[in-house]
Coordinates of C-alpha atoms in Angstrom, one line a residue:
M1 CA -58.5 48.7 -50.2
A2 CA -58.0 46.9 -47.6
K3 CA -56.0 47.8 -44.4
D4 CA -51.8 47.8 -43.9
T5 CA -51.9 45.7 -41.1
L6 CA -48.3 43.9 -39.9
K7 CA -48.0 41.4 -37.4
V8 CA -44.9 40.7 -34.1
S9 CA -44.9 38.6 -31.4
G10 CA -48.6 36.7 -32.4
V11 CA -50.3 40.6 -32.5
K12 CA -51.5 42.4 -35.2
Y13 CA -52.1 45.6 -35.5
T14 CA -53.6 47.9 -38.3
T15 CA -54.1 51.3 -40.1
A16 CA -56.0 53.1 -37.1
D17 CA -59.0 54.9 -39.6
Q18 CA -58.5 58.6 -41.1
G19 CA -58.8 61.3 -38.1
Y20 CA -58.3 58.6 -35.5
F21 CA -55.3 60.6 -33.9
E22 CA -57.4 63.7 -34.0
K23 CA -60.1 62.7 -32.4
R24 CA -57.5 61.6 -29.4
R25 CA -55.2 64.5 -29.0
L26 CA -54.6 66.1 -25.5
T27 CA -53.2 69.7 -24.5
R28 CA -50.3 70.8 -23.1
T29 CA -50.5 72.9 -20.7
A30 CA -49.1 71.1 -17.5
G31 CA -45.9 72.8 -16.2
V32 CA -43.5 71.3 -13.2
W33 CA -45.7 72.7 -10.3
G34 CA -48.8 71.5 -12.1
L35 CA -46.8 67.5 -11.9
W36 CA -45.6 68.3 -8.2
G37 CA -49.5 69.0 -7.4
L38 CA -51.2 66.1 -9.6
A39 CA -48.6 63.9 -7.5
V40 CA -49.0 65.4 -4.4
A41 CA -52.8 65.0 -4.5
A42 CA -52.7 61.4 -6.6
V43 CA -50.8 60.6 -2.7
I44 CA -52.0 63.1 0.2
S45 CA -55.2 61.7 1.2
G46 CA -53.1 58.2 2.4
D47 CA -52.1 60.8 5.5
F48 CA -55.2 60.9 6.4
S49 CA -56.6 57.6 6.9
G50 CA -55.9 53.8 5.7
W51 CA -51.5 53.5 7.0
N52 CA -52.3 53.3 9.8
F53 CA -53.7 50.2 10.0
G54 CA -49.7 48.6 9.5
I55 CA -49.6 49.7 13.3
D56 CA -51.8 47.0 14.4
F57 CA -50.0 44.6 12.5
A58 CA -46.3 45.6 14.2
G59 CA -46.6 48.3 16.5
F60 CA -44.8 51.4 16.1
G61 CA -41.5 50.5 15.6
G62 CA -42.1 47.9 13.0
M63 CA -44.2 50.3 10.6
L64 CA -41.3 52.7 11.2
I65 CA -39.4 49.9 9.4
A66 CA -41.7 49.9 7.1
F67 CA -41.9 53.4 5.6
A68 CA -37.9 53.6 6.0
I69 CA -38.3 50.9 4.1
L70 CA -40.9 51.7 1.5
V71 CA -39.1 55.1 0.7
V72 CA -35.9 52.7 -0.7
M73 CA -38.9 51.3 -3.0
Y74 CA -40.3 54.9 -4.7
Y75 CA -36.8 56.1 -4.9
G76 CA -35.2 53.5 -6.2
L77 CA -39.1 53.6 -8.8
I78 CA -39.6 57.1 -9.2
F79 CA -35.7 57.0 -10.2
S80 CA -36.6 54.2 -12.6
I81 CA -40.3 55.4 -13.9
G82 CA -38.1 58.9 -14.1
E83 CA -35.0 58.0 -16.8
M84 CA -38.0 55.8 -18.9
A85 CA -40.4 58.3 -19.1
S86 CA -38.2 60.3 -21.5
A87 CA -37.0 57.6 -23.3
M88 CA -40.6 57.0 -23.9
P89 CA -42.7 60.5 -23.6
H90 CA -46.1 59.8 -24.5
T91 CA -49.0 59.0 -21.8
G92 CA -48.7 54.8 -21.4
G93 CA -46.4 55.0 -18.4
A94 CA -45.9 51.9 -17.2
Y95 CA -47.7 50.2 -19.9
S96 CA -45.8 50.8 -22.4
F97 CA -42.5 50.6 -20.6
S98 CA -42.6 46.7 -20.1
R99 CA -44.8 46.6 -23.9
A100 CA -40.8 48.5 -25.4
A101 CA -39.3 45.5 -22.9
M102 CA -41.6 42.4 -22.4
G103 CA -43.8 42.4 -26.2
P104 CA -47.2 43.0 -26.6
W105 CA -48.0 40.8 -23.4
G106 CA -46.2 42.1 -20.7
G107 CA -47.1 45.4 -21.5
F108 CA -50.9 43.9 -21.4
V109 CA -49.7 43.0 -18.2
T110 CA -48.4 45.6 -16.9
G111 CA -51.0 48.2 -17.7
L112 CA -54.4 46.6 -16.5
A113 CA -52.8 45.9 -13.2
E114 CA -52.1 50.0 -13.7
T115 CA -56.3 50.1 -14.6
I116 CA -56.8 47.6 -11.4
E117 CA -55.0 49.4 -8.8
Y118 CA -56.2 53.7 -10.1
V119 CA -60.0 52.4 -10.7
A120 CA -59.6 50.6 -6.8
T121 CA -57.9 52.9 -5.1
T122 CA -60.6 55.5 -6.8
A123 CA -63.2 53.7 -5.0
V124 CA -62.0 53.4 -2.1
I125 CA -61.7 57.6 -2.0
V126 CA -64.6 57.7 -2.7
Y127 CA -66.2 55.7 0.1
F128 CA -64.0 56.8 2.0
S129 CA -65.4 60.4 1.3
A130 CA -68.1 59.7 0.9
A131 CA -68.7 58.3 4.9
Y132 CA -66.7 61.6 6.0
A133 CA -69.0 63.8 3.6
D134 CA -71.8 62.5 5.2
S135 CA -71.1 62.9 8.8
I136 CA -70.4 66.6 7.9
T137 CA -73.8 67.0 6.4
A138 CA -75.7 65.2 9.7
E139 CA -73.8 67.7 11.8
L140 CA -74.4 71.1 10.6
L141 CA -77.3 71.0 7.5
G142 CA -79.2 67.6 9.5
F143 CA -79.2 65.6 6.7
S144 CA -78.5 61.9 5.9
M145 CA -77.9 60.4 2.8
P146 CA -77.4 56.4 1.8
A147 CA -73.7 55.7 1.0
W148 CA -74.8 54.3 -2.7
V149 CA -75.8 57.9 -3.4
W150 CA -72.7 59.9 -2.4
W151 CA -71.5 58.0 -4.1
I152 CA -72.9 58.5 -7.0
V153 CA -72.9 62.1 -6.8
L154 CA -69.0 62.0 -6.3
Y155 CA -67.8 60.0 -9.1
L156 CA -70.2 62.2 -11.3
V157 CA -68.8 65.7 -9.7
F158 CA -64.9 64.1 -10.6
I159 CA -65.6 62.8 -13.7
A160 CA -67.1 66.1 -15.0
L161 CA -64.0 68.1 -13.3
N162 CA -61.2 66.2 -14.6
S163 CA -63.6 66.3 -18.1
A164 CA -63.5 69.7 -18.4
G165 CA -60.1 70.1 -19.3
A166 CA -57.1 69.2 -18.7
S167 CA -55.3 73.2 -17.7
I168 CA -58.1 73.2 -14.6
S169 CA -57.2 69.1 -12.6
F170 CA -53.5 70.8 -12.4
K171 CA -55.0 74.6 -11.5
F172 CA -56.8 72.5 -8.8
A173 CA -54.3 69.7 -7.8
I174 CA -52.4 72.6 -7.0
V175 CA -54.5 74.0 -5.1
V176 CA -56.1 71.5 -2.7
S177 CA -53.1 69.4 -2.3
I178 CA -51.9 73.1 -0.3
I179 CA -54.3 72.7 1.4
S180 CA -54.5 69.2 2.5
I181 CA -50.6 70.0 2.8
A182 CA -51.0 73.0 5.4
I183 CA -54.2 71.4 7.4
L184 CA -51.3 68.2 8.0
L185 CA -48.9 71.3 9.4
V186 CA -51.8 72.7 11.4
F187 CA -52.0 69.3 12.7
S188 CA -48.0 69.5 13.9
A189 CA -48.3 72.3 15.1
M190 CA -51.1 71.3 17.3
A191 CA -50.2 68.3 18.5
I192 CA -46.0 68.9 19.8
F193 CA -47.6 72.8 21.3
S194 CA -50.1 71.8 22.6
G195 CA -49.4 68.9 25.2
A196 CA -50.9 66.4 23.0
F197 CA -48.1 64.5 21.9
S198 CA -46.8 61.7 24.4
W199 CA -43.5 59.5 22.8
D200 CA -44.8 56.6 25.8
K201 CA -47.9 56.8 23.5
L202 CA -45.9 55.2 20.4
Y203 CA -45.4 52.1 22.4
D204 CA -48.5 52.1 24.3
I205 CA -49.1 48.5 22.8
A206 CA -48.9 45.9 24.7
P207 CA -45.5 43.6 23.5
D208 CA -46.3 39.3 23.0
A209 CA -44.0 37.1 25.0
G210 CA -40.2 37.6 24.5
A211 CA -41.4 41.0 22.0
S212 CA -40.1 44.7 22.6
A213 CA -41.6 47.8 23.6
F214 CA -40.4 48.7 19.8
L215 CA -41.7 45.6 17.6
P216 CA -44.1 44.3 19.8
H217 CA -44.8 42.1 18.1
G218 CA -41.4 41.0 16.5
V219 CA -39.8 41.7 13.5
F220 CA -42.0 39.7 10.9
P221 CA -45.3 41.4 10.8
I222 CA -43.7 44.5 9.5
L223 CA -44.4 42.5 5.7
F224 CA -48.1 42.9 7.2
A225 CA -47.4 46.8 7.5
L226 CA -45.2 47.2 4.2
P227 CA -49.3 47.3 2.2
F228 CA -50.6 49.4 4.7
A229 CA -47.2 51.5 4.5
M230 CA -47.5 52.1 1.0
W231 CA -50.0 54.6 1.4
F232 CA -47.5 56.7 2.4
F233 CA -46.6 56.9 -1.7
L234 CA -49.2 55.4 -3.3
G235 CA -50.0 57.5 -6.2
I236 CA -46.7 59.4 -7.3
E237 CA -45.7 57.3 -10.0
E238 CA -48.8 58.4 -12.2
L239 CA -46.2 61.1 -13.8
P240 CA -46.0 59.4 -16.4
L241 CA -49.0 59.2 -17.3
A242 CA -49.2 63.3 -17.6
A243 CA -46.7 62.9 -20.7
E244 CA -48.0 63.9 -23.5
E245 CA -50.0 66.6 -21.3
S246 CA -46.9 68.5 -20.0
H247 CA -44.7 71.4 -21.7
N248 CA -41.5 69.8 -21.0
P249 CA -42.4 65.9 -20.2
V250 CA -37.8 65.2 -20.6
R251 CA -37.6 68.0 -18.0
D252 CA -40.2 68.7 -16.2
I253 CA -41.3 64.7 -14.8
P254 CA -38.2 63.6 -12.8
R255 CA -38.1 66.6 -11.2
A256 CA -41.6 67.3 -10.0
G257 CA -41.5 63.5 -9.2
L258 CA -38.0 64.6 -7.2
W259 CA -39.9 67.6 -5.2
A260 CA -42.7 65.0 -4.7
R261 CA -41.1 62.5 -3.1
G262 CA -39.7 64.9 -0.6
T263 CA -42.4 66.9 -0.3
L264 CA -44.3 63.7 1.0
I265 CA -42.1 61.7 3.3
V266 CA -42.3 65.0 5.0
T267 CA -45.3 65.0 5.6
G268 CA -45.5 60.7 6.2
L269 CA -42.9 61.0 9.2
L270 CA -45.0 63.5 10.8
V271 CA -48.4 62.2 10.7
L272 CA -47.0 58.5 11.4
V273 CA -44.9 59.8 14.5
L274 CA -47.5 63.2 15.3
N275 CA -50.6 60.8 14.7
T276 CA -50.3 58.1 16.4
G277 CA -48.0 59.8 19.5
V278 CA -51.1 61.8 20.1
I279 CA -54.2 59.1 20.4
G280 CA -51.5 56.4 20.5
A281 CA -50.1 54.0 19.4
E282 CA -52.9 51.2 20.3
A283 CA -56.0 53.2 18.7
T284 CA -53.9 54.3 16.0
G285 CA -53.8 50.4 14.8
V286 CA -57.2 49.7 14.4
A287 CA -58.8 53.5 13.7
G288 CA -61.1 54.2 10.9
E289 CA -59.8 58.0 10.7
P290 CA -56.7 59.0 12.8
L291 CA -56.2 62.0 12.1
L292 CA -59.7 63.0 13.2
D293 CA -59.1 61.8 16.3
G294 CA -56.3 63.7 16.5
F295 CA -57.2 66.7 16.1
R296 CA -60.4 65.5 18.4
A297 CA -57.7 64.7 21.1
I298 CA -56.2 68.5 21.1
V299 CA -59.5 70.6 20.2
G300 CA -61.9 68.1 21.5
D301 CA -65.9 66.6 20.2
G302 CA -66.9 69.8 19.2
A303 CA -65.9 70.9 16.4
A304 CA -65.8 67.4 13.7
A305 CA -67.8 68.4 11.4
V306 CA -65.1 71.7 10.7
L307 CA -62.1 68.1 11.7
A308 CA -64.2 65.9 9.2
L309 CA -64.0 69.0 6.3
F310 CA -60.3 69.3 6.8
A311 CA -60.3 64.9 6.4
L312 CA -62.4 65.2 3.4
I313 CA -60.3 68.3 2.1
G314 CA -57.1 65.3 2.1
L315 CA -59.5 62.7 0.1
L316 CA -61.1 65.1 -2.4
A317 CA -57.3 66.4 -3.8
S318 CA -56.3 62.3 -4.2
L319 CA -59.7 61.5 -5.3
Q320 CA -58.5 64.3 -9.0
G321 CA -55.8 63.1 -8.8
I322 CA -56.3 59.3 -8.8
M323 CA -59.3 59.6 -11.6
F324 CA -56.4 61.5 -13.6
A325 CA -54.7 58.7 -13.6
Y326 CA -57.2 56.1 -14.3
G327 CA -58.9 58.0 -16.9
R328 CA -55.0 58.3 -19.0
N329 CA -54.4 54.3 -18.4
M330 CA -57.2 53.4 -19.6
Y331 CA -57.1 56.1 -22.8
S332 CA -52.9 55.2 -23.0
L333 CA -54.0 51.2 -23.9
S334 CA -57.8 51.7 -25.5
R335 CA -55.5 54.3 -28.4
A336 CA -53.6 51.0 -28.8
G337 CA -56.5 48.8 -29.2
Y338 CA -55.9 46.8 -26.2
Y339 CA -59.2 47.8 -24.6
P340 CA -62.0 49.0 -26.6
R341 CA -61.2 52.2 -28.6
F342 CA -63.5 54.0 -28.1
L343 CA -62.5 53.8 -24.8
S344 CA -59.7 56.4 -26.1
L345 CA -62.0 59.7 -27.3
T346 CA -61.9 62.7 -26.1
G347 CA -63.7 65.2 -27.6
K348 CA -63.0 69.3 -27.5
R349 CA -61.9 69.9 -24.2
Q350 CA -59.1 66.8 -24.9
T351 CA -59.4 64.4 -22.8
P352 CA -60.0 61.1 -22.2
Y353 CA -63.5 61.6 -20.7
V354 CA -64.5 58.5 -21.7
A355 CA -62.6 56.3 -20.4
L356 CA -62.6 59.1 -17.4
F357 CA -66.8 57.4 -17.4
A358 CA -66.4 53.6 -18.1
G359 CA -63.8 53.4 -15.1
G360 CA -65.5 55.5 -12.7
L361 CA -68.9 53.3 -13.9
I362 CA -66.5 50.6 -13.0
G363 CA -65.5 51.2 -9.6
F364 CA -68.8 51.9 -9.1
I365 CA -70.1 48.4 -9.6
A366 CA -66.9 47.2 -7.4
L367 CA -68.1 49.0 -4.4
V368 CA -71.6 48.2 -4.1
V369 CA -71.1 44.3 -4.8
V370 CA -68.9 43.7 -2.3
D371 CA -69.8 47.0 0.4
A372 CA -73.7 43.7 -0.8
A373 CA -71.1 40.9 0.2
G374 CA -70.4 42.2 3.6
G375 CA -73.5 43.2 3.9
A376 CA -74.1 45.3 7.5
T377 CA -69.8 44.7 8.4
G378 CA -68.9 47.0 5.4
V379 CA -65.5 45.6 4.3
A380 CA -65.8 47.3 1.0
G381 CA -62.7 49.7 1.6
A382 CA -60.7 47.2 3.0
I383 CA -61.0 45.0 0.5
V384 CA -61.1 47.7 -2.8
L385 CA -57.9 49.2 -1.0
N386 CA -56.3 45.9 -0.7
I387 CA -57.2 44.5 -4.8
A388 CA -55.6 48.5 -5.1
V389 CA -52.3 48.5 -2.8
W390 CA -51.9 44.3 -4.9
G391 CA -52.5 45.7 -8.4
A392 CA -49.5 48.3 -7.3
V393 CA -47.5 46.2 -6.5
L394 CA -47.5 44.1 -9.6
A395 CA -47.2 47.4 -12.0
Y396 CA -43.8 47.9 -9.9
L397 CA -42.5 45.0 -10.2
L398 CA -43.5 44.8 -13.2
Q399 CA -41.4 47.8 -13.9
M400 CA -38.6 47.5 -12.6
V401 CA -38.0 44.7 -14.5
S402 CA -38.4 46.5 -17.4
F403 CA -36.4 48.8 -16.7
V404 CA -33.2 46.3 -16.3
I405 CA -34.5 44.2 -19.1
L406 CA -34.6 48.2 -21.5
R407 CA -31.4 48.7 -20.7
R408 CA -29.2 45.2 -22.4
K409 CA -32.2 45.5 -25.0
Y410 CA -32.2 49.8 -26.4
P411 CA -28.6 50.4 -25.3
N412 CA -27.9 53.9 -27.5
A413 CA -32.2 54.9 -27.1
K414 CA -32.4 58.0 -26.6
R415 CA -32.0 58.6 -22.4
P416 CA -32.5 62.6 -21.6
Y417 CA -32.8 61.6 -17.6
R418 CA -30.5 58.5 -16.4
S419 CA -31.3 56.6 -13.2
P420 CA -29.0 57.9 -10.7
W421 CA -29.7 55.0 -8.7
G422 CA -29.1 53.0 -12.3
V423 CA -29.7 48.9 -12.4
G424 CA -29.4 49.0 -9.4
G425 CA -32.0 51.2 -7.7
A426 CA -34.4 49.6 -9.8
V427 CA -33.8 45.3 -8.9
T428 CA -33.3 47.5 -5.1
A429 CA -37.1 48.4 -5.6
A430 CA -38.3 45.1 -7.6
V431 CA -37.2 42.8 -3.9
I432 CA -38.6 44.9 -2.1
A433 CA -42.4 44.9 -4.4
A434 CA -41.9 41.1 -4.5
L435 CA -41.2 40.6 -0.3
I436 CA -44.7 43.3 -0.3
F437 CA -46.1 40.9 -3.2
V438 CA -45.0 37.6 -0.1
G439 CA -47.5 38.9 1.8
F440 CA -50.5 40.2 0.1
L441 CA -50.1 35.5 -0.2
L442 CA -49.0 35.7 3.2
N443 CA -51.9 37.0 4.6
P444 CA -55.0 35.5 4.4
T445 CA -57.1 39.2 5.9
F446 CA -56.2 39.7 1.7
L447 CA -57.7 36.6 0.7
P448 CA -60.6 38.4 -1.2
A449 CA -58.8 40.9 -3.0
I450 CA -56.7 38.0 -5.0
I451 CA -59.3 36.4 -6.0
A452 CA -60.9 39.0 -6.8
I453 CA -57.2 39.9 -8.9
I454 CA -57.3 36.8 -10.1
V455 CA -60.5 36.3 -11.8
V456 CA -60.2 39.8 -13.8
Y457 CA -57.4 38.7 -15.0
V458 CA -58.3 35.3 -16.3
V459 CA -61.3 37.5 -17.5
M460 CA -59.2 40.0 -18.7
L461 CA -56.7 38.0 -20.6
A462 CA -59.3 36.0 -21.7
I463 CA -60.7 38.2 -24.4
F464 CA -57.4 40.0 -24.7
A465 CA -56.7 36.5 -26.4
L466 CA -59.1 35.6 -28.8
W467 CA -60.3 39.1 -29.4
G468 CA -57.5 42.6 -28.5
R469 CA -54.9 41.3 -30.4
H470 CA -56.0 41.3 -33.3
R471 CA -56.9 44.7 -32.8
L472 CA -53.9 46.4 -31.9
V473 CA -52.8 49.3 -33.2
L474 CA -50.2 51.6 -34.5
S475 CA -50.5 54.6 -31.1
P476 CA -46.9 56.1 -29.4
E477 CA -46.3 53.7 -27.2
E478 CA -46.2 50.7 -30.4
E479 CA -43.7 52.8 -32.8
Y480 CA -41.9 53.1 -29.9
A481 CA -41.5 49.5 -29.2
V482 CA -42.2 48.4 -32.9
S483 CA -39.4 50.1 -33.6
G484 CA -36.9 49.5 -31.5
G485 CA -36.9 52.6 -29.2
L486 CA -36.3 54.8 -33.3
H487 CA -40.1 56.3 -32.7
G488 CA -42.5 57.1 -30.1
D489 CA -41.9 60.7 -29.4
P490 CA -45.3 62.5 -30.1
Q491 CA -43.5 65.6 -29.0
A492 CA -41.7 66.2 -32.2
E493 CA -43.9 63.8 -34.2
G494 CA -46.9 63.8 -33.9
Y495 CA -50.1 60.3 -34.3
G496 CA -49.5 58.2 -37.0
G497 CA -49.1 59.5 -40.1
A498 CA -45.8 58.8 -42.0
V499 CA -44.0 56.5 -39.1
E500 CA -47.3 55.0 -39.1
Q501 CA -46.4 54.0 -42.4
E502 CA -43.5 53.2 -42.4
L503 CA -43.5 51.5 -39.8
L504 CA -46.5 49.0 -41.8
A505 CA -45.4 48.8 -44.6
A506 CA -41.7 48.0 -43.5
D507 CA -40.8 44.7 -45.6
G508 CA -39.0 43.3 -42.3
V509 CA -39.0 44.1 -38.7
D510 CA -39.4 42.6 -35.3
D511 CA -39.9 44.8 -32.1
A512 CA -36.2 44.8 -32.3
G513 CA -36.4 46.8 -35.2
G514 CA -34.3 44.0 -36.8
A515 CA -35.0 42.4 -39.4
A516 CA -37.5 39.8 -39.2
D517 CA -38.6 37.5 -36.6
P518 CA -39.1 34.3 -37.6
V519 CA -40.9 33.7 -34.9
G520 CA -43.6 36.3 -35.4
G521 CA -43.2 37.4 -38.1
S522 CA -44.2 40.6 -39.9
G523 CA -46.5 41.6 -42.8
A524 CA -48.3 43.9 -44.8
S525 CA -51.5 44.1 -47.4

């Protein structure tokens, strides 16, 4: 018997096999504090390293301005995401929002940007975690391993952790977030009360001719500092990916986003000001491990291994949080058929273990290839970091465009939470994201990352055009879009079943839920 099919906007949906969604279940285990822990854990490593390279471009003053600009962008972004997530409480996140607003191609482009962001960010954290771990074992235990061996160990351990169950993941996120925040607070207290902090050190970069100590290289380099300032917040936007594992996603995702955002603003400011004021702006701008250098400046090198362990805890917190994100992102795109469907299998633990392993394998291969190309210069971390930020910026921009479109396209859709900044907040966030995007294009340092992403997009779009768009499934994200916002809440309606049959059997339907689209067409067979 032929499967029912539905053709909409140049793609084709077919009925899923019996038991399809039962093999792709997630478990609701997270409350507001579990979500807070997930968001903070995903981001907190950015306080330990990565952010500081922006000071080399723009000085302390330029970095402070970049930080303020990004606070505005992330408020607009998280408010807007909170509204869309409350209307679409399923795992798709950014892909789901753009799918509803801009059709299957828009959803795929946005979802792929998030895949690139999270897989690359995980690889960056693995890269730096391996360096810290090897220095610790060399100092305390007298043994060292090649970087690639550490990469394998870290990936396997954290894939196992994330596959062990959502409840374990959320509890781990809370614990490591609290420990990481405690480490940052201890550093802050030591910096203030030890006398190591000096306001003069914030401005020790020699200004260019005609420039000031506050902006030693002028105003324009602030644009180049913005991608590095993102490290203070990058990853917080993953919260909607936990929608199907949250007890009350409509209430708790916006609330957790608010608390996590406030937490990260405080910790980011403490690190930006105090870390720079301890070791100096010039040294901070080129430091590979700025927080560790700050500890060393206060207590000396005698406890270097212990201090490195502190920094490693922050990195491992983010490794768990971001790995959770790429697992759910790939799971949702696979469940809908954009990626190979087997990637969304969840197993007895009801976690997307196949997607977690696949994302880890891709990240490991990327590190090996990029590091081999960089040779002794060890540029893998920097290049993959730039890939991660570029993917994030593209995803941010497309999500804010989606927010504006959805306000107009689905004016009567249920929105239990509404952004207090509304369309203006989304437009502001989009403009800032676009500026960062332009900064990438203007800075030759980012050229390898841009080339790598272009290659990925060309390959993936070709695969989707030739194969993927003919094999889509009416997952909750797709049901919401195809029904015009009437279906798609798995907590209330379940997965597939009657809702899927209703949409597939419709005699005429388009992406807005009305009459048949004369361009895309519709039909059942």
